[in-house]
PDB file of C-alpha atoms in Angstrom:
ATOM      1  CA  MET A   1      22.894  96.078 113.468  1.00  0.00           C
ATOM      2  CA  THR A   2      23.286  92.903 111.475  1.00  0.00           C
ATOM      3  CA  ASP A   3      24.022  89.614 113.405  1.00  0.00           C
ATOM      4  CA  LEU A   4      27.564  88.317 112.751  1.00  0.00           C
ATOM      5  CA  PHE A   5      26.653  84.643 113.305  1.00  0.00           C
ATOM      6  CA  THR A   6      23.648  82.669 112.302  1.00  0.00           C
ATOM      7  CA  PRO A   7      21.948  80.479 114.947  1.00  0.00           C
ATOM      8  CA  ARG A   8      23.591  77.373 113.429  1.00  0.00           C
ATOM      9  CA  GLN A   9      27.058  78.935 113.399  1.00  0.00           C
ATOM     10  CA  LEU A  10      26.615  80.103 116.981  1.00  0.00           C
ATOM     11  CA  SER A  11      25.658  76.595 118.104  1.00  0.00           C
ATOM     12  CA  LEU A  12      28.719  75.067 116.422  1.00  0.00           C
ATOM     13  CA  SER A  13      31.039  77.626 118.008  1.00  0.00           C
ATOM     14  CA  LEU A  14      29.564  76.995 121.453  1.00  0.00           C
ATOM     15  CA  ARG A  15      30.042  73.262 121.092  1.00  0.00           C
ATOM     16  CA  GLY A  16      33.703  73.706 120.056  1.00  0.00           C
ATOM     17  CA  ALA A  17      34.411  75.900 123.049  1.00  0.00           C
ATOM     18  CA  ILE A  18      32.897  73.369 125.443  1.00  0.00           C
ATOM     19  CA  CYS A  19      34.967  70.499 123.931  1.00  0.00           C
ATOM     20  CA  ALA A  20      38.163  72.547 124.134  1.00  0.00           C
ATOM     21  CA  ALA A  21      37.504  73.342 127.790  1.00  0.00           C
ATOM     22  CA  LEU A  22      36.885  69.674 128.641  1.00  0.00           C
ATOM     23  CA  LEU A  23      40.075  68.602 126.832  1.00  0.00           C
ATOM     24  CA  CYS A  24      42.195  71.141 128.731  1.00  0.00           C
ATOM     25  CA  THR A  25      40.706  70.008 132.034  1.00  0.00           C
ATOM     26  CA  ALA A  26      41.542  66.351 131.270  1.00  0.00           C
ATOM     27  CA  MET A  27      45.140  67.236 130.347  1.00  0.00           C
ATOM     28  CA  VAL A  28      45.655  69.284 133.496  1.00  0.00           C
ATOM     29  CA  THR A  29      44.316  66.417 135.648  1.00  0.00           C
ATOM     30  CA  THR A  30      46.269  63.588 133.940  1.00  0.00           C
ATOM     31  CA  ILE A  31      49.744  65.106 133.625  1.00  0.00           C
ATOM     32  CA  PRO A  32      50.413  65.613 137.378  1.00  0.00           C
ATOM     33  CA  VAL A  33      49.209  62.059 138.139  1.00  0.00           C
ATOM     34  CA  ARG A  34      51.597  60.531 135.612  1.00  0.00           C
ATOM     35  CA  ALA A  35      54.414  62.713 136.862  1.00  0.00           C
ATOM     36  CA  ALA A  36      53.759  61.528 140.403  1.00  0.00           C
ATOM     37  CA  GLU A  37      53.743  57.889 139.302  1.00  0.00           C
ATOM     38  CA  ASN A  38      56.854  57.982 137.107  1.00  0.00           C
ATOM     39  CA  GLY A  39      58.911  60.731 138.708  1.00  0.00           C
ATOM     40  CA  PRO A  40      62.108  60.042 140.669  1.00  0.00           C
ATOM     41  CA  SER A  41      60.672  61.524 143.853  1.00  0.00           C
ATOM     42  CA  SER A  42      58.052  58.758 144.309  1.00  0.00           C
ATOM     43  CA  PRO A  43      58.193  57.471 147.955  1.00  0.00           C
ATOM     44  CA  ALA A  44      57.682  53.849 146.840  1.00  0.00           C
ATOM     45  CA  SER A  45      60.689  53.806 144.509  1.00  0.00           C
ATOM     46  CA  ALA A  46      63.142  56.049 146.399  1.00  0.00           C
ATOM     47  CA  ALA A  47      65.903  54.235 148.335  1.00  0.00           C
ATOM     48  CA  ALA A  48      66.738  55.117 151.917  1.00  0.00           C
ATOM     49  CA  PRO A  49      69.387  57.841 151.855  1.00  0.00           C
ATOM     50  CA  SER A  50      72.877  57.095 153.115  1.00  0.00           C
ATOM     51  CA  THR A  51      73.489  59.218 156.168  1.00  0.00           C
ATOM     52  CA  PRO A  52      76.261  59.234 158.796  1.00  0.00           C
ATOM     53  CA  LEU A  53      73.776  57.866 161.325  1.00  0.00           C
ATOM     54  CA  ASN A  54      72.773  54.936 159.087  1.00  0.00           C
ATOM     55  CA  ASP A  55      76.435  54.147 158.312  1.00  0.00           C
ATOM     56  CA  PHE A  56      77.313  54.213 162.019  1.00  0.00           C
ATOM     57  CA  ARG A  57      74.457  51.851 162.850  1.00  0.00           C
ATOM     58  CA  THR A  58      75.663  49.429 160.174  1.00  0.00           C
ATOM     59  CA  GLN A  59      79.213  49.482 161.548  1.00  0.00           C
ATOM     60  CA  LEU A  60      77.909  49.016 165.071  1.00  0.00           C
ATOM     61  CA  GLY A  61      75.940  45.933 164.000  1.00  0.00           C
ATOM     62  CA  ASP A  62      78.978  44.465 162.235  1.00  0.00           C
ATOM     63  CA  VAL A  63      81.159  44.958 165.309  1.00  0.00           C
ATOM     64  CA  ARG A  64      78.554  43.333 167.513  1.00  0.00           C
ATOM     65  CA  LYS A  65      78.330  40.256 165.273  1.00  0.00           C
ATOM     66  CA  SER A  66      82.123  40.016 165.155  1.00  0.00           C
ATOM     67  CA  LEU A  67      82.433  40.155 168.944  1.00  0.00           C
ATOM     68  CA  GLU A  68      79.682  37.578 169.440  1.00  0.00           C
ATOM     69  CA  GLY A  69      81.455  35.227 167.039  1.00  0.00           C
ATOM     70  CA  VAL A  70      84.836  35.694 168.747  1.00  0.00           C
ATOM     71  CA  ASN A  71      83.298  35.096 172.184  1.00  0.00           C
ATOM     72  CA  ALA A  72      81.733  31.840 171.002  1.00  0.00           C
ATOM     73  CA  ARG A  73      85.002  30.633 169.465  1.00  0.00           C
ATOM     74  CA  ILE A  74      86.984  31.532 172.598  1.00  0.00           C
ATOM     75  CA  GLU A  75      84.597  29.508 174.767  1.00  0.00           C
ATOM     76  CA  GLU A  76      84.772  26.575 172.340  1.00  0.00           C
ATOM     77  CA  LYS A  77      88.594  26.616 172.210  1.00  0.00           C
ATOM     78  CA  ALA A  78      88.793  26.939 175.999  1.00  0.00           C
ATOM     79  CA  LYS A  79      86.777  23.741 176.416  1.00  0.00           C
ATOM     80  CA  THR A  80      89.012  21.967 173.905  1.00  0.00           C
ATOM     81  CA  ILE A  81      92.190  23.049 175.694  1.00  0.00           C
ATOM     82  CA  GLU A  82      90.722  22.026 179.043  1.00  0.00           C
ATOM     83  CA  SER A  83      89.924  18.559 177.708  1.00  0.00           C
ATOM     84  CA  LEU A  84      93.303  18.047 176.041  1.00  0.00           C
ATOM     85  CA  SER A  85      95.335  19.339 178.998  1.00  0.00           C
ATOM     86  CA  ARG A  86      93.775  17.138 181.679  1.00  0.00           C
ATOM     87  CA  PRO A  87      96.552  15.086 183.322  1.00  0.00           C
ATOM     88  CA  ASP A  88      94.535  11.892 183.088  1.00  0.00           C
ATOM     89  CA  ALA A  89      93.343  12.433 179.499  1.00  0.00           C
ATOM     90  CA  ALA A  90      96.112  10.384 177.852  1.00  0.00           C
ATOM     91  CA  LYS A  91      96.217   7.910 180.745  1.00  0.00           C
ATOM     92  CA  GLN A  92      92.519   7.189 180.373  1.00  0.00           C
ATOM     93  CA  GLN A  93      92.923   6.551 176.655  1.00  0.00           C
ATOM     94  CA  VAL A  94      95.795   4.133 177.278  1.00  0.00           C
ATOM     95  CA  GLU A  95      93.847   2.329 179.996  1.00  0.00           C
ATOM     96  CA  GLU A  96      90.918   1.866 177.634  1.00  0.00           C
ATOM     97  CA  LEU A  97      93.323   0.497 175.017  1.00  0.00           C
ATOM     98  CA  GLN A  98      94.900  -1.867 177.566  1.00  0.00           C
ATOM     99  CA  ALA A  99      91.491  -3.224 178.513  1.00  0.00           C
ATOM    100  CA  LEU A 100      90.717  -3.860 174.855  1.00  0.00           C
ATOM    101  CA  ILE A 101      94.075  -5.573 174.364  1.00  0.00           C
ATOM    102  CA  SER A 102      93.414  -7.886 177.315  1.00  0.00           C
ATOM    103  CA  GLN A 103      90.044  -8.834 175.874  1.00  0.00           C
ATOM    104  CA  THR A 104      91.608  -9.558 172.469  1.00  0.00           C
ATOM    105  CA  LEU A 105      94.414 -11.619 174.013  1.00  0.00           C
ATOM    106  CA  GLY A 106      91.835 -13.818 175.661  1.00  0.00           C
ATOM    107  CA  LEU A 107      90.306 -14.511 172.245  1.00  0.00           C
ATOM    108  CA  VAL A 108      93.594 -15.352 170.477  1.00  0.00           C
ATOM    109  CA  ALA A 109      95.237 -17.348 173.292  1.00  0.00           C
ATOM    110  CA  ASP A 110      96.096 -21.035 172.766  1.00  0.00           C
ATOM    111  CA  ASN A 111      92.844 -22.098 174.426  1.00  0.00           C
ATOM    112  CA  GLY A 112      90.889 -19.031 173.352  1.00  0.00           C
ATOM    113  CA  GLU A 113      87.911 -18.600 171.069  1.00  0.00           C
ATOM    114  CA  ILE A 114      89.980 -18.635 167.863  1.00  0.00           C
ATOM    115  CA  ALA A 115      91.620 -21.954 168.743  1.00  0.00           C
ATOM    116  CA  LYS A 116      88.244 -23.453 169.632  1.00  0.00           C
ATOM    117  CA  LEU A 117      86.771 -22.137 166.393  1.00  0.00           C
ATOM    118  CA  GLY A 118      89.446 -23.848 164.252  1.00  0.00           C
ATOM    119  CA  ALA A 119      89.212 -27.106 166.209  1.00  0.00           C
ATOM    120  CA  ARG A 120      85.435 -27.127 165.879  1.00  0.00           C
ATOM    121  CA  ALA A 121      85.583 -26.649 162.093  1.00  0.00           C
ATOM    122  CA  LEU A 122      88.268 -29.325 161.664  1.00  0.00           C
ATOM    123  CA  GLY A 123      86.434 -31.766 163.922  1.00  0.00           C
ATOM    124  CA  TYR A 124      83.244 -31.366 161.893  1.00  0.00           C
ATOM    125  CA  ALA A 125      85.075 -32.033 158.592  1.00  0.00           C
ATOM    126  CA  ARG A 126      86.812 -35.137 159.962  1.00  0.00           C
ATOM    127  CA  SER A 127      83.588 -36.552 161.394  1.00  0.00           C
ATOM    128  CA  LYS A 128      81.886 -36.202 158.006  1.00  0.00           C
ATOM    129  CA  GLN A 129      84.918 -37.781 156.334  1.00  0.00           C
ATOM    130  CA  GLU A 130      84.677 -40.823 158.633  1.00  0.00           C
ATOM    131  CA  GLN A 131      80.911 -41.023 158.221  1.00  0.00           C
ATOM    132  CA  MET A 132      81.193 -41.135 154.453  1.00  0.00           C
ATOM    133  CA  ARG A 133      83.599 -44.057 154.572  1.00  0.00           C
ATOM    134  CA  ASN A 134      81.002 -46.210 156.342  1.00  0.00           C
ATOM    135  CA  ASP A 135      77.789 -44.804 154.805  1.00  0.00           C
ATOM    136  CA  THR A 136      75.833 -47.440 152.841  1.00  0.00           C
ATOM    137  CA  LYS A 137      72.815 -45.441 151.687  1.00  0.00           C
ATOM    138  CA  PHE A 138      74.692 -44.195 148.598  1.00  0.00           C
ATOM    139  CA  THR A 139      75.863 -46.158 145.610  1.00  0.00           C
ATOM    140  CA  PRO A 140      79.583 -46.955 145.500  1.00  0.00           C
ATOM    141  CA  SER A 141      80.213 -44.269 142.862  1.00  0.00           C
ATOM    142  CA  GLU A 142      78.258 -41.657 144.845  1.00  0.00           C
ATOM    143  CA  ARG A 143      80.024 -42.566 148.077  1.00  0.00           C
ATOM    144  CA  GLN A 144      83.384 -42.418 146.326  1.00  0.00           C
ATOM    145  CA  ALA A 145      82.641 -38.955 144.903  1.00  0.00           C
ATOM    146  CA  LEU A 146      81.463 -37.608 148.268  1.00  0.00           C
ATOM    147  CA  GLN A 147      84.372 -39.195 150.113  1.00  0.00           C
ATOM    148  CA  LYS A 148      86.809 -37.542 147.693  1.00  0.00           C
ATOM    149  CA  ARG A 149      85.212 -34.175 148.347  1.00  0.00           C
ATOM    150  CA  TRP A 150      85.436 -34.634 152.140  1.00  0.00           C
ATOM    151  CA  ASP A 151      89.065 -35.750 151.906  1.00  0.00           C
ATOM    152  CA  GLN A 152      89.864 -32.566 150.029  1.00  0.00           C
ATOM    153  CA  ASN A 153      87.920 -30.498 152.558  1.00  0.00           C
ATOM    154  CA  VAL A 154      89.770 -32.021 155.515  1.00  0.00           C
ATOM    155  CA  ALA A 155      93.145 -31.388 153.855  1.00  0.00           C
ATOM    156  CA  GLU A 156      92.252 -27.722 153.180  1.00  0.00           C
ATOM    157  CA  MET A 157      90.805 -27.337 156.677  1.00  0.00           C
ATOM    158  CA  VAL A 158      94.066 -28.561 158.249  1.00  0.00           C
ATOM    159  CA  LYS A 159      95.996 -25.939 156.269  1.00  0.00           C
ATOM    160  CA  ALA A 160      93.495 -23.232 157.181  1.00  0.00           C
ATOM    161  CA  THR A 161      93.546 -24.006 160.911  1.00  0.00           C
ATOM    162  CA  ASP A 162      97.369 -24.134 160.923  1.00  0.00           C
ATOM    163  CA  ASP A 163      97.472 -20.742 159.163  1.00  0.00           C
ATOM    164  CA  LEU A 164      94.986 -19.353 161.696  1.00  0.00           C
ATOM    165  CA  ALA A 165      97.075 -20.654 164.591  1.00  0.00           C
ATOM    166  CA  LYS A 166     100.226 -18.982 163.222  1.00  0.00           C
ATOM    167  CA  ALA A 167      98.431 -15.690 162.583  1.00  0.00           C
ATOM    168  CA  SER A 168      96.913 -15.774 166.073  1.00  0.00           C
ATOM    169  CA  GLY A 169     100.297 -16.442 167.680  1.00  0.00           C
ATOM    170  CA  GLU A 170     101.918 -13.501 165.879  1.00  0.00           C
ATOM    171  CA  PHE A 171      98.986 -11.258 166.721  1.00  0.00           C
ATOM    172  CA  ALA A 172      99.166 -12.249 170.409  1.00  0.00           C
ATOM    173  CA  GLN A 173     102.859 -11.342 170.548  1.00  0.00           C
ATOM    174  CA  LEU A 174     102.182  -7.925 169.075  1.00  0.00           C
ATOM    175  CA  LEU A 175      99.385  -7.325 171.547  1.00  0.00           C
ATOM    176  CA  LYS A 176     101.679  -8.241 174.440  1.00  0.00           C
ATOM    177  CA  THR A 177     104.292  -5.801 173.133  1.00  0.00           C
ATOM    178  CA  VAL A 178     101.788  -2.962 173.085  1.00  0.00           C
ATOM    179  CA  GLN A 179     100.569  -4.018 176.489  1.00  0.00           C
ATOM    180  CA  THR A 180     104.052  -3.648 177.981  1.00  0.00           C
ATOM    181  CA  ARG A 181     104.573  -0.223 176.360  1.00  0.00           C
ATOM    182  CA  GLY A 182     101.621   1.434 178.034  1.00  0.00           C
ATOM    183  CA  ASP A 183     103.674   4.133 179.771  1.00  0.00           C
ATOM    184  CA  TYR A 184     105.401   5.120 176.548  1.00  0.00           C
ATOM    185  CA  ALA A 185     102.085   5.127 174.676  1.00  0.00           C
ATOM    186  CA  SER A 186     100.680   7.462 177.323  1.00  0.00           C
ATOM    187  CA  GLU A 187     103.524   9.919 176.802  1.00  0.00           C
ATOM    188  CA  VAL A 188     103.105   9.769 173.021  1.00  0.00           C
ATOM    189  CA  LEU A 189      99.415  10.571 173.397  1.00  0.00           C
ATOM    190  CA  GLU A 190     100.215  13.524 175.644  1.00  0.00           C
ATOM    191  CA  VAL A 191     102.563  14.919 172.999  1.00  0.00           C
ATOM    192  CA  GLU A 192      99.867  14.439 170.352  1.00  0.00           C
ATOM    193  CA  ASN A 193      97.377  16.264 172.560  1.00  0.00           C
ATOM    194  CA  ALA A 194      99.879  19.101 173.038  1.00  0.00           C
ATOM    195  CA  ASP A 195     100.357  19.360 169.268  1.00  0.00           C
ATOM    196  CA  GLU A 196      96.600  19.629 168.887  1.00  0.00           C
ATOM    197  CA  MET A 197      96.572  22.416 171.482  1.00  0.00           C
ATOM    198  CA  VAL A 198      99.130  24.317 169.393  1.00  0.00           C
ATOM    199  CA  ARG A 199      96.767  24.176 166.416  1.00  0.00           C
ATOM    200  CA  VAL A 200      93.840  25.308 168.569  1.00  0.00           C
ATOM    201  CA  VAL A 201      95.745  28.302 169.998  1.00  0.00           C
ATOM    202  CA  ARG A 202      97.083  29.284 166.577  1.00  0.00           C
ATOM    203  CA  ASN A 203      93.603  29.232 165.035  1.00  0.00           C
ATOM    204  CA  LEU A 204      92.209  31.277 167.909  1.00  0.00           C
ATOM    205  CA  ALA A 205      94.959  33.887 167.394  1.00  0.00           C
ATOM    206  CA  GLY A 206      93.820  34.236 163.795  1.00  0.00           C
ATOM    207  CA  ASP A 207      90.212  34.704 164.901  1.00  0.00           C
ATOM    208  CA  VAL A 208      91.161  37.421 167.397  1.00  0.00           C
ATOM    209  CA  ARG A 209      93.359  39.180 164.833  1.00  0.00           C
ATOM    210  CA  GLY A 210      90.483  39.268 162.367  1.00  0.00           C
ATOM    211  CA  ALA A 211      88.163  40.747 164.982  1.00  0.00           C
ATOM    212  CA  SER A 212      90.828  43.385 165.780  1.00  0.00           C
ATOM    213  CA  GLU A 213      90.779  44.616 162.192  1.00  0.00           C
ATOM    214  CA  GLY A 214      87.038  45.160 162.449  1.00  0.00           C
ATOM    215  CA  LEU A 215      87.472  47.105 165.680  1.00  0.00           C
ATOM    216  CA  LYS A 216      90.132  49.321 164.098  1.00  0.00           C
ATOM    217  CA  LEU A 217      87.680  50.361 161.390  1.00  0.00           C
ATOM    218  CA  PHE A 218      85.010  51.052 164.000  1.00  0.00           C
ATOM    219  CA  ILE A 219      87.412  53.146 166.118  1.00  0.00           C
ATOM    220  CA  ARG A 220      88.223  55.279 163.074  1.00  0.00           C
ATOM    221  CA  SER A 221      84.537  56.084 162.753  1.00  0.00           C
ATOM    222  CA  LEU A 222      84.546  57.291 166.381  1.00  0.00           C
ATOM    223  CA  THR A 223      87.459  59.696 165.829  1.00  0.00           C
ATOM    224  CA  PRO A 224      86.358  63.295 165.093  1.00  0.00           C
ATOM    225  CA  PRO A 225      87.610  64.653 161.754  1.00  0.00           C
ATOM    226  CA  GLU A 226      89.540  67.485 163.415  1.00  0.00           C
ATOM    227  CA  SER A 227      91.566  64.981 165.468  1.00  0.00           C
TER     228      SER A 227
END
């Protein structure tokens, strides 16, 4: 029987078969790997599924945060109300103001620090004015120029000290008026404190109402569908 293939043709056919087998093996190995990397079922890229249990846990956490916040605000508002409603709260404020008024009155009195301050400034200006009239270490023109300046200073200082005395007298009268109205000032402060308590209570009501809405949503999640 005659051979169908020569040795050279047989060698070429064998080589082609081997190459085809290797190529198929590579394709079979590569395609599943790429599918695993790019497919939608990859564990690294898939998001956690939304389940009733996960949703319930989220709602439970939200309710807990809401209640913690309300508790903190209630404690804060309670301390504020306690401070504002103390019977001696306004009285203490008025007493502190009265003490400050007494201290200020001592400074603006006729023989107080303000009066001494003005007298000291005016006395200094007048002493320099007198000194310049008798000073001989300057030339006549220099002494005349300096004396003119001191005369002007003394005149302005007299006006300034008179203005300070008038302002101090008016201020002292106002301080005495406030000092005699201490009881009324105490009552006014108590009303102001009560107005502040209204704002505190109103704000707290809004906080509680907001927390109630969150609880309503949570209660709905606890109700069985057949109910």
